[in-house]
Coordinates of C-alpha atoms and ligand atoms in Angstrom, one line a residue:
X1 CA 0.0 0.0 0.0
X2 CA 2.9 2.7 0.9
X3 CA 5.4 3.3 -1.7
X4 CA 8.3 5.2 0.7
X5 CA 11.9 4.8 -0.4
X6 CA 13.2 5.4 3.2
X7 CA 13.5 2.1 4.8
X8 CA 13.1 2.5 8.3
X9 CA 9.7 5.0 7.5
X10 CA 8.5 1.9 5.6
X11 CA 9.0 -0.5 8.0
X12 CA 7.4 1.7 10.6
X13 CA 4.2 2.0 8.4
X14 CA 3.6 -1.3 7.1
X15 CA 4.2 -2.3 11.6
X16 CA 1.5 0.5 12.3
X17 CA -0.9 -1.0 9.5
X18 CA -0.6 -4.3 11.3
X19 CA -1.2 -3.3 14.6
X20 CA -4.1 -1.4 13.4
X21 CA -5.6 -3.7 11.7
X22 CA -5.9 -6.7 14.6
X23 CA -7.5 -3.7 16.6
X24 CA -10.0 -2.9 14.1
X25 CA -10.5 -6.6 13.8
X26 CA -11.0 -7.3 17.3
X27 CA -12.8 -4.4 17.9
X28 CA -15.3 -5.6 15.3
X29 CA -15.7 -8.8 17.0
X30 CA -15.9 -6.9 20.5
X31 CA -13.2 -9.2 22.2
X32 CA -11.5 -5.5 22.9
X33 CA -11.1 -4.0 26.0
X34 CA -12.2 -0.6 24.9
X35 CA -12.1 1.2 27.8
X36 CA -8.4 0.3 28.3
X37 CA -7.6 0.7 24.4
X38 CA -9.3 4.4 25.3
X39 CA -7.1 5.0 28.2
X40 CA -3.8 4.2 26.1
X41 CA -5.0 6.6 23.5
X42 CA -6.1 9.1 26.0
X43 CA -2.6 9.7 27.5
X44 CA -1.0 10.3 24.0
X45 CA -3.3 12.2 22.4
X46 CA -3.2 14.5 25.9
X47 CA 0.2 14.3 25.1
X48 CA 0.3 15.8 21.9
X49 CA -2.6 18.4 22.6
X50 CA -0.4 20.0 24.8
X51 CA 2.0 20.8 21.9
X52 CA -0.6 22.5 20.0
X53 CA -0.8 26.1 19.7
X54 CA -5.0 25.6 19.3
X55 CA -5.0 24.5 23.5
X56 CA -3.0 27.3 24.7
X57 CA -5.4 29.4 23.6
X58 CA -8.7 27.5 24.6
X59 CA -7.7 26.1 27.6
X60 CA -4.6 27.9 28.9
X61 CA -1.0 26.4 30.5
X62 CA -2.6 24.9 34.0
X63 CA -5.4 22.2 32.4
X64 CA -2.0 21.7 29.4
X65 CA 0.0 20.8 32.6
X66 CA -2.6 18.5 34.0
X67 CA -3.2 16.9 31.0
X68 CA 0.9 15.9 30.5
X69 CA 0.6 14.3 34.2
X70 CA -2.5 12.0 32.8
X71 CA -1.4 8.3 33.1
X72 CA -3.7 5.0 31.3
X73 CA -4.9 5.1 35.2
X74 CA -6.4 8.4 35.3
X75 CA -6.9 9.0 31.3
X76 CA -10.3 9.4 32.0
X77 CA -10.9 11.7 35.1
X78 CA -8.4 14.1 33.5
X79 CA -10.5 13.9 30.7
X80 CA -13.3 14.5 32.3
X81 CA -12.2 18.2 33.0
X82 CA -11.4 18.4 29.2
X83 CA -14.0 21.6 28.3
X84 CA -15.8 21.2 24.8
X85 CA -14.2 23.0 21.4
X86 CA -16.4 25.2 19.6
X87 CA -16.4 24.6 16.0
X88 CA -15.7 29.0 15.8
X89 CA -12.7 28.2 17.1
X90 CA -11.4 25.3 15.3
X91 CA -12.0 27.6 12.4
X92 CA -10.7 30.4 14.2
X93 CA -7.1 28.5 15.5
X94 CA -7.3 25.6 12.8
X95 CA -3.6 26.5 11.5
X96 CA -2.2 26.2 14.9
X97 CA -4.0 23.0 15.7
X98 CA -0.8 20.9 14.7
X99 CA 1.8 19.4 16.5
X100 CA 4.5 18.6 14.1
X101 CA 5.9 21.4 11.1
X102 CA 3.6 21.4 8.2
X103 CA 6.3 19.9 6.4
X104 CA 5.6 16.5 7.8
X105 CA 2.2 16.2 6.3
X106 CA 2.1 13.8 3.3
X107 CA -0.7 16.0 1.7
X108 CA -2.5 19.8 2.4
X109 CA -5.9 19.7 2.4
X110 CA -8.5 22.0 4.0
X111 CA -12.0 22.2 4.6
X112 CA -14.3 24.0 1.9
X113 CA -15.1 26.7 3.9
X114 CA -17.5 28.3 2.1
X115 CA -19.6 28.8 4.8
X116 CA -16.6 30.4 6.7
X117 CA -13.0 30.0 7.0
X118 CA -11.4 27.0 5.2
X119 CA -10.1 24.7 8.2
X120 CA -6.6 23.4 7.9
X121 CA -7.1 19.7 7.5
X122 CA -3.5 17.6 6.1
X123 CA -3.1 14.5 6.0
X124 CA -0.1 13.1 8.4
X125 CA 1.3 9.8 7.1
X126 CA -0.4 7.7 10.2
X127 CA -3.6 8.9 10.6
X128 CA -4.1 8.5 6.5
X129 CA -3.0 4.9 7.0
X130 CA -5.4 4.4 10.0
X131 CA -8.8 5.6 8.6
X132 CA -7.8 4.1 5.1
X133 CA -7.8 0.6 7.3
X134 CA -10.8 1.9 9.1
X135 CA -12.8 2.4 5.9
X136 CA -11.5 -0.3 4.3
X137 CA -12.2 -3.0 6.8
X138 CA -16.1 -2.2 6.4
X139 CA -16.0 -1.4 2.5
X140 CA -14.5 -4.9 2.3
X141 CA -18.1 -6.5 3.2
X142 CA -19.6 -4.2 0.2
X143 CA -17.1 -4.1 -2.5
X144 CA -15.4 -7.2 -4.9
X145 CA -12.5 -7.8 -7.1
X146 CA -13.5 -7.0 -10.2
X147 CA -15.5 -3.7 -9.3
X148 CA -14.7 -0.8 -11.3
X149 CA -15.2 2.3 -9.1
X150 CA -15.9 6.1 -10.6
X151 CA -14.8 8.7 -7.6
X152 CA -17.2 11.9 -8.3
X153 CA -16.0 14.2 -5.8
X154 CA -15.6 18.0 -7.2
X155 CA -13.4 19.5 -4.2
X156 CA -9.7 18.6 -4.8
X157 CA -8.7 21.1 -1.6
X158 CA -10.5 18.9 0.8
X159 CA -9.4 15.2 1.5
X160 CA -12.4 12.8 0.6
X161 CA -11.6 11.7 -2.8
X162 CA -8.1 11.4 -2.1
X163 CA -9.3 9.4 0.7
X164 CA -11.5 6.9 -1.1
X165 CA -9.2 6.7 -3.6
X166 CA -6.6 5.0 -0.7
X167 CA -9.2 3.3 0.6
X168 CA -9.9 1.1 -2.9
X169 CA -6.3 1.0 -3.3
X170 CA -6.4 -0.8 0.2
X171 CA -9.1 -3.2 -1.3
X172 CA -7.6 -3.5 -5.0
X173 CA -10.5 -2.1 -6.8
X174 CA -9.7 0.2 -9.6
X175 CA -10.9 3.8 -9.1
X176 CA -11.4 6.4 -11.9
X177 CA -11.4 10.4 -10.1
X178 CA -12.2 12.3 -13.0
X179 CA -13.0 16.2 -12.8
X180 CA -16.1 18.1 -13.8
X181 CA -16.7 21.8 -14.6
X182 CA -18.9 23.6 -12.0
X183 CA -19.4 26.3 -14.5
X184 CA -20.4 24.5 -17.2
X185 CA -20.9 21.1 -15.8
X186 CA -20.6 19.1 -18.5
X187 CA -20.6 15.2 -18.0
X188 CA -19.8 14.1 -21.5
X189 CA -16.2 13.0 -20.8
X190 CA -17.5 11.2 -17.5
X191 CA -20.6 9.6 -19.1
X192 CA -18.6 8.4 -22.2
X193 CA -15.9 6.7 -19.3
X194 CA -18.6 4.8 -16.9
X195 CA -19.5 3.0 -20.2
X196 CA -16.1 2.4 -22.0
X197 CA -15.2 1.2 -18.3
X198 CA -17.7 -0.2 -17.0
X199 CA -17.3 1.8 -13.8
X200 CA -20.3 -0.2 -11.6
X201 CA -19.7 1.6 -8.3
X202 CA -20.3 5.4 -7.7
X203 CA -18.4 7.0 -4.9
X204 CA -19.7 10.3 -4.1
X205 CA -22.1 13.1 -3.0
X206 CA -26.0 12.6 -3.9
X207 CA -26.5 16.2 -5.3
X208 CA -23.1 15.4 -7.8
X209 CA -24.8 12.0 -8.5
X210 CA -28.5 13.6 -9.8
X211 CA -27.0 16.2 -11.9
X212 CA -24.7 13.7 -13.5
X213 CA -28.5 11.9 -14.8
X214 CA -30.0 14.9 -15.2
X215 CA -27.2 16.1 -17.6
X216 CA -27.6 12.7 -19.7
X217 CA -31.3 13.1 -19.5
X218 CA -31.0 17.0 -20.8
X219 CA -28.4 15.5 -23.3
X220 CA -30.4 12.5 -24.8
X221 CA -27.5 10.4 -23.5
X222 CA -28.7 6.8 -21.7
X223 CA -29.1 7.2 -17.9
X224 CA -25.6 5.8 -16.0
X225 CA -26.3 2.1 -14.5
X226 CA -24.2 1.1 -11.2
X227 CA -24.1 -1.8 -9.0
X228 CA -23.5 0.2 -5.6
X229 CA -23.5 3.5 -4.5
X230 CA -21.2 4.8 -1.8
X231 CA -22.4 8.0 -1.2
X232 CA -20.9 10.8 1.4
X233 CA -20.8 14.5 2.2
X234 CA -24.6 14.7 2.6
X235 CA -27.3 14.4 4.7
X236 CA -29.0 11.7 2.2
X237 CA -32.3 10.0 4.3
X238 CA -34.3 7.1 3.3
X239 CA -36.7 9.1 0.6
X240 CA -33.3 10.2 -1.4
X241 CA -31.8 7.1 -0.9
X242 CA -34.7 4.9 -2.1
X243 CA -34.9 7.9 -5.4
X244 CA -31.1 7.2 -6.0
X245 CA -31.6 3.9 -6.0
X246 CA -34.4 3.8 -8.5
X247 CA -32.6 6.1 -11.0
X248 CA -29.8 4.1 -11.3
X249 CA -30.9 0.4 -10.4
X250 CA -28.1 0.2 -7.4
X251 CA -28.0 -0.6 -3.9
X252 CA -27.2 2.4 -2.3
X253 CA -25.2 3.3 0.7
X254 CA -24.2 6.1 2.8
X255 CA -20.9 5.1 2.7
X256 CA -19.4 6.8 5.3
X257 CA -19.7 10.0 7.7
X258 CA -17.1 12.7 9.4
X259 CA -15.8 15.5 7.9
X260 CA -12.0 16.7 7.0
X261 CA -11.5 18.2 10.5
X262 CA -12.4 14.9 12.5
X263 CA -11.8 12.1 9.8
X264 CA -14.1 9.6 9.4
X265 CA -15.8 8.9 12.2
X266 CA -18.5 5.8 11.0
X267 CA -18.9 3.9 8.2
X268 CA -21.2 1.6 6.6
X269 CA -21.8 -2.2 6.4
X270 CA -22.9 -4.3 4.1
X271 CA -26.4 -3.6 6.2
X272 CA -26.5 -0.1 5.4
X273 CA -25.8 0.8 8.8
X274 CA -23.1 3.4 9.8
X275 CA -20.6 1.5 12.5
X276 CA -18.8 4.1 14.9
X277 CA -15.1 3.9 14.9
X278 CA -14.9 3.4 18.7
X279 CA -11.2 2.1 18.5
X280 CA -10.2 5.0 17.2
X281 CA -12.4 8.0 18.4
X282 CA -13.9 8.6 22.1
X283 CA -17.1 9.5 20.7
X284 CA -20.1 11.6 23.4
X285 CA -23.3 12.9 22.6
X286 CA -24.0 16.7 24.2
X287 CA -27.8 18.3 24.6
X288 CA -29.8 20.2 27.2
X289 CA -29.2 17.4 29.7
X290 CA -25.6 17.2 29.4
X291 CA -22.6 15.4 27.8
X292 CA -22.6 11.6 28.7
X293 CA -20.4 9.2 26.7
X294 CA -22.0 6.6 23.9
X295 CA -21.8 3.4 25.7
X296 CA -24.5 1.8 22.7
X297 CA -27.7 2.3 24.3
X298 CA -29.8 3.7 22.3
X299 CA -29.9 7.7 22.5
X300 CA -29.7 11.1 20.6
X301 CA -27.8 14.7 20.8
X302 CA -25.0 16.2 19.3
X303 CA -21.7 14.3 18.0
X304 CA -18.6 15.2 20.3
X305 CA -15.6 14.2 19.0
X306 CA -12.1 13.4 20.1
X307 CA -9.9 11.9 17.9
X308 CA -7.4 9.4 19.2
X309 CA -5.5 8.6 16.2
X310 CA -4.6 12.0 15.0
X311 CA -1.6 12.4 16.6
X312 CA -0.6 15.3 14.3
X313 CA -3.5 17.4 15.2
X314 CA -5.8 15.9 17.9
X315 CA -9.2 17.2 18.2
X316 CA -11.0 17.0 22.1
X317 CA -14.2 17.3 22.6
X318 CA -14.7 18.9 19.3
X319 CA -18.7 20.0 19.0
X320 CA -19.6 19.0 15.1
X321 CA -22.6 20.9 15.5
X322 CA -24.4 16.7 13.6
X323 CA -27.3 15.6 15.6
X324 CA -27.2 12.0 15.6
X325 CA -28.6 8.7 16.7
X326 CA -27.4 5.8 18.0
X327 CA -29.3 3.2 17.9
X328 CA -28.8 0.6 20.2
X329 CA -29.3 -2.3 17.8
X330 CA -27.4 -5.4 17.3
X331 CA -25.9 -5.6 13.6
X332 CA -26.8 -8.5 11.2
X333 CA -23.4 -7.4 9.3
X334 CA -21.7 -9.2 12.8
X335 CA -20.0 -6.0 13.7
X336 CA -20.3 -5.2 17.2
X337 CA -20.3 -1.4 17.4
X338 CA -22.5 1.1 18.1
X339 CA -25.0 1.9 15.1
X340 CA -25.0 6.2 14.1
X341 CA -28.0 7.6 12.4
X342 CA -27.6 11.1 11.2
X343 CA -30.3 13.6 11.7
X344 CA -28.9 16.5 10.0
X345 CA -27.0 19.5 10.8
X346 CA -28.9 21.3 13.8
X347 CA -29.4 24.5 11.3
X348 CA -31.5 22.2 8.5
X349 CA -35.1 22.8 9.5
X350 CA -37.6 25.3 7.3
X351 CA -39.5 26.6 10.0
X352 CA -43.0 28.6 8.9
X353 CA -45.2 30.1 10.7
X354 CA -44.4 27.5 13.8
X355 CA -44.1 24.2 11.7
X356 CA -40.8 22.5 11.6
X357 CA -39.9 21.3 7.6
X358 CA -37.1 19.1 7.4
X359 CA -35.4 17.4 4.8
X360 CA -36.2 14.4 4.7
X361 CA -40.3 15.2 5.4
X362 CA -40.1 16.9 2.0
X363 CA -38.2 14.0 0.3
X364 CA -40.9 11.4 1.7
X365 CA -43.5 13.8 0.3
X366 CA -41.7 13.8 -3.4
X367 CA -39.8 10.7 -3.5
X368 CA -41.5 7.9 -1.4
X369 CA -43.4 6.6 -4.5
X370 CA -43.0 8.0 -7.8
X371 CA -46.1 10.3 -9.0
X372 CA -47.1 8.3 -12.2
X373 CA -46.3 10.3 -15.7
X374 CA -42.8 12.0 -14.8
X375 CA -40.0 11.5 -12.8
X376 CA -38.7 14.0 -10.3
X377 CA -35.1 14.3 -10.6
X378 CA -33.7 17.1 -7.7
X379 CA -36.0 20.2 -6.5
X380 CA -35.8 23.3 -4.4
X381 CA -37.7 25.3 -2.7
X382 CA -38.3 28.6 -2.7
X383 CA -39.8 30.4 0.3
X384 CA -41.7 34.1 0.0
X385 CA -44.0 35.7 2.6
X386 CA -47.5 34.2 1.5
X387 CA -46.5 31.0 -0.4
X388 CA -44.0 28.2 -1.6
X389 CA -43.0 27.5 -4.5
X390 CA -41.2 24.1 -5.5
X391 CA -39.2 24.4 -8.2
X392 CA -38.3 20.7 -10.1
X393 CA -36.3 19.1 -12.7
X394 CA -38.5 16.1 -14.8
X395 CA -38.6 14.0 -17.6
X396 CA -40.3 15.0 -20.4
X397 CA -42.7 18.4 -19.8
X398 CA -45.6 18.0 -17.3
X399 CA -48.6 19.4 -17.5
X400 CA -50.2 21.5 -15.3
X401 CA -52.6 19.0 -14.1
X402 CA -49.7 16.8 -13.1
X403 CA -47.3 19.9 -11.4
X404 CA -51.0 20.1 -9.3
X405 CA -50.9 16.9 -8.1
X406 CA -47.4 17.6 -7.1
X407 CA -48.1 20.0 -5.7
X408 CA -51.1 18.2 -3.3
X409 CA -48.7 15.9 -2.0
X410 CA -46.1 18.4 -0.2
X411 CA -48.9 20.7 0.5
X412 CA -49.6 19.2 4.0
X413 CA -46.4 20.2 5.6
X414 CA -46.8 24.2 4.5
X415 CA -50.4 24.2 6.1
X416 CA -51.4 27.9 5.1
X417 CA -49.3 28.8 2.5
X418 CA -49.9 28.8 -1.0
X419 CA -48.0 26.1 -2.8
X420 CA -47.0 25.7 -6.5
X421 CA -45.3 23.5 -7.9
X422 CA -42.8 24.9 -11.2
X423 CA -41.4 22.4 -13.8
X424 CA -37.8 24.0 -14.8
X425 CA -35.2 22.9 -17.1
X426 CA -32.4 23.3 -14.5
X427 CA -32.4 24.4 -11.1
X428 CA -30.4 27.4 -9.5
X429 CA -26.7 26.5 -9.3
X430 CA -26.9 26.5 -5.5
X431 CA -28.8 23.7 -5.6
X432 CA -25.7 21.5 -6.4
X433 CA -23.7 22.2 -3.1
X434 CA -25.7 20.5 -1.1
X435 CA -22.3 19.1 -0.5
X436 CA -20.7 22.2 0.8
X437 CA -24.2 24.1 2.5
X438 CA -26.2 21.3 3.9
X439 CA -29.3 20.8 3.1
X440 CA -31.3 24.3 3.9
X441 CA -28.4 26.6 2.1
X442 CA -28.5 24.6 -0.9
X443 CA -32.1 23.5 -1.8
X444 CA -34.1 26.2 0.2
X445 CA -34.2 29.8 -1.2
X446 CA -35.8 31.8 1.3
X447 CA -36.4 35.4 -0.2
X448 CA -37.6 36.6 3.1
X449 CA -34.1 36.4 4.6
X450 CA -32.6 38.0 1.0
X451 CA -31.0 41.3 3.0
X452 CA -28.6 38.3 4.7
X453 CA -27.3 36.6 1.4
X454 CA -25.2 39.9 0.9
X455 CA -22.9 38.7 3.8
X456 CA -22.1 35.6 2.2
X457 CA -18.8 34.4 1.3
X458 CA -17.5 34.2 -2.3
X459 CA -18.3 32.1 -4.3
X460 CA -21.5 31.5 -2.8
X461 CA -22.9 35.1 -2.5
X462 CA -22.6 35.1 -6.0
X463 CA -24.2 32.2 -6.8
X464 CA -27.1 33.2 -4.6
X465 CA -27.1 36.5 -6.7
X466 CA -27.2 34.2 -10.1
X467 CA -29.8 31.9 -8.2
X468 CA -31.9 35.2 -7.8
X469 CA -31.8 36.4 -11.4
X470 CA -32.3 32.7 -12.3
X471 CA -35.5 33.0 -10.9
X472 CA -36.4 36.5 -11.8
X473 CA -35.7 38.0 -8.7
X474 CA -32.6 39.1 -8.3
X475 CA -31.9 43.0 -8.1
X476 CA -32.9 44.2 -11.5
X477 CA -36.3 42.2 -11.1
X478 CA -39.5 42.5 -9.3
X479 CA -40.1 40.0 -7.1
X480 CA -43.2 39.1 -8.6
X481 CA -41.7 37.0 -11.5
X482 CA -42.0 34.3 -9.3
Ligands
ZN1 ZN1 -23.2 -3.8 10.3

């Protein structure tokens, strides 16, 4: 797997990957003591917090001194005093969250930041090793030899697709990255090599996955077939999965969930089920009553992480801002972790007049059985003061009779509001970075909170703006063109 001339580096790797490996293994099978594996992990990664700049600042020289005292004995009361990291000031510090020159990094990489600042997020030569076994060990239940895998993932600054592309190394399944324009996003090249190839796995974001179709639709090109899809990077519930899977005749998956600050913190089984990465994160769950460790009972809040095999830049008790799930189920897969359900980020909820919209009550609406005479590729919604309007991508060209209907089925959850339903021939380019925005910043256009777009950061205030005049009602309009 590692190509490193320097002899002792590669003999050091290839020990790590084995040692790794029976923990992952045995973790699996839940012969581990965790709790002992966590107290270990707890003393280095204490260790190494203290020689980043980010801790200095967050939690000042006395808790840095207590936490180079902590031994395996009393990991976890010194933990326990450990206050929770604000995801303002990860962004804030991110550069000075390392603990070895940036020189030392295999790769750069960063978070998209387009919501904010970009977060530093390089890849150290260990921890890419350890989730690439991580990943790889549960991929290995999904994926075959002979699989030809097409990696669809338009952000080469951030670490995913580099990532997965390790990660089917690590299995030996060939993997095709190739690049699409997000200006004119033209598919031809990537259409014309899932078919010369074969390429019967996707690995990527849903939103990346529907315009590819939809541009082959648009384009009078057949729809792409795969086997599997391993999707990522978005909240994707059971509505958009079930659509996905109907669109392109695969069994889908959300293949896997973090983010480039915390690596990859679950990942799925052949049962579709997310597995937490217990051996290699200490992994709490924080709400109104408190933060209280996942122990795999069953329970909800938001995901705090703390990474214990990023020795380069260890996060503690870093607040992702995810509510999740666990589930407290047994696997059928045989893999005895914890099971994570993702609920969306805690911002992704429409809320009108008092009623909470979220994503997937739309999707269910839209997608949970197909309205006979057209398919509905993607949507968004647009939000005004008196109504809502959906705006769709189909097949062929709907009638009015049949954008009514549609319009019947997602008018229970906008009780008092006008809705209409409008066929369009593409959608507003912020509907594609669903990616980047999560859910609500990237499918919901609310034109009641337009004054606050302004403050956006490039390039998504200008794709806002072009969203707007997209729709008619950007600055030169009226906003009765809608
Ligand atoms: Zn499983």
């Amino acid at each position: 797997m590692l190509l490193l001339r320097d002899e002792n580096e590669r003999a050091a790797a290839a020990e790590l990957a084995d040692a790794h490996l029976k923990l992952v293994r045995e973790t699996q099978e839940g012969t581990v003591d965790l709790e002992a594996v966590h107290a270990v992990k707890l003393v280095t990664t204490l260790e190494a917090a203290t020689r980043s700049a980010l801790y200095r600042h967050t939690v000042g020289a006395a808790a840095l001194a207590d936490w180079l005292l902590a031994t395996p004995e009393d990991a976890h009361e010194v933990f326990g005093r450990v206050p929770l990291l604000a995801k303002k000031d990860l962004a804030a510090l991110g550069d000075q969250a390392f603990t070895r020159p940036l020189a030392e990094f295999v790769h750069y990489y960063e978070s998209s930041g387009t919501t904010g600042n970009p977060v530093a997020a390089p890849k150290a030569l260990d921890d890419l090793l350890i989730n690439t076994v991580n990943i790889g060990e549960l991929w290995a239940q999904i994926l075959q030899p002979g699989d030809v895998a097409l990696i669809l993932i338009n952000a080469p600054f951030a670490p995913a697709a580099y990532q997965f592309e390790k990660v089917l190394e690590y299995l030996g399944i060939m993997s095709l990255r190739p690049w699409v324009d997000n200006i004119t996003g033209d598919y031809t090249r990537v259409l014309r090599l899932i078919a010369e190839l074969g390429a019967n796995v996707f690995v990527g974001p849903p939103s990346r996955l529907l315009e590819l179709i939809q541009f082959a639709h648009r384009n009078d090109l057949p729809a792409p077939r795969f086997d599997r899809l391993l999707l990522m990077a978005e909240q994707t519930g059971p509505s958009f999965v079930a659509h996905l899977e109907r669109l392109t005749g695969a069994t889908a998956y959300v293949g896997s969930y973090g983010s480039s600050e915390t690596g990859t913190t679950a990942v799925t089984c052949r049962e579709r089920n997310l597995h937490l990465q217990t051996h290699s994160y200490l992994l709490e769950l924080f709400d109104d009553e408190g933060l209280r460790p996942i122990d795999g009972k069953a329970d909800r809040g938001e995901l705090v992480v703390t990474s214990l095999d990023l020795p380069a830049r260890p996060l503690l008790r870093y607040r992702t801002g995810d509510r999740v799930e666990i589930t407290g189920e047994t696997c059928a897969c045989g893999v005895r972790t914890p099971i994570l359900r993702t609920l969306g980020r805690e911002q992704d909820v429409v809320t009108l007049a008092g009623n909470g919209v979220r994503q997937n009550d739309l999707e269910a609406a839209l997608w949970s059985s197909e309205l006979p005479g057209h398919i509905v590729f993607n949507y968004m919604l647009v939000l005004r003061s008196n109504g809502v309007v959906l705006l769709v991508t189909t097949d062929g060209a709907p009638d009015e009779a049949w954008s009514a209907r549609l319009g019947e089925r997602v008018a229970p959850l906008f009780e008092g509001y006008e809705v209409t339903v409008r066929p369009v021939e593409k959608l507003p380019p912020l509907a594609s970075l669903g990616q980047y925005l999560g859910w609500k910043l990237s499918r919901v256009l609310d034109l009641n909170e337009e004054a606050n777009w302004g403050r956006l950061p490039e390039p998504i205030g200008g794709l806002v703006a072009e969203s707007l005049r997209q729709l008619g009602v950007g600055p030169a309009a009226t906003e009765g063109e809608v």
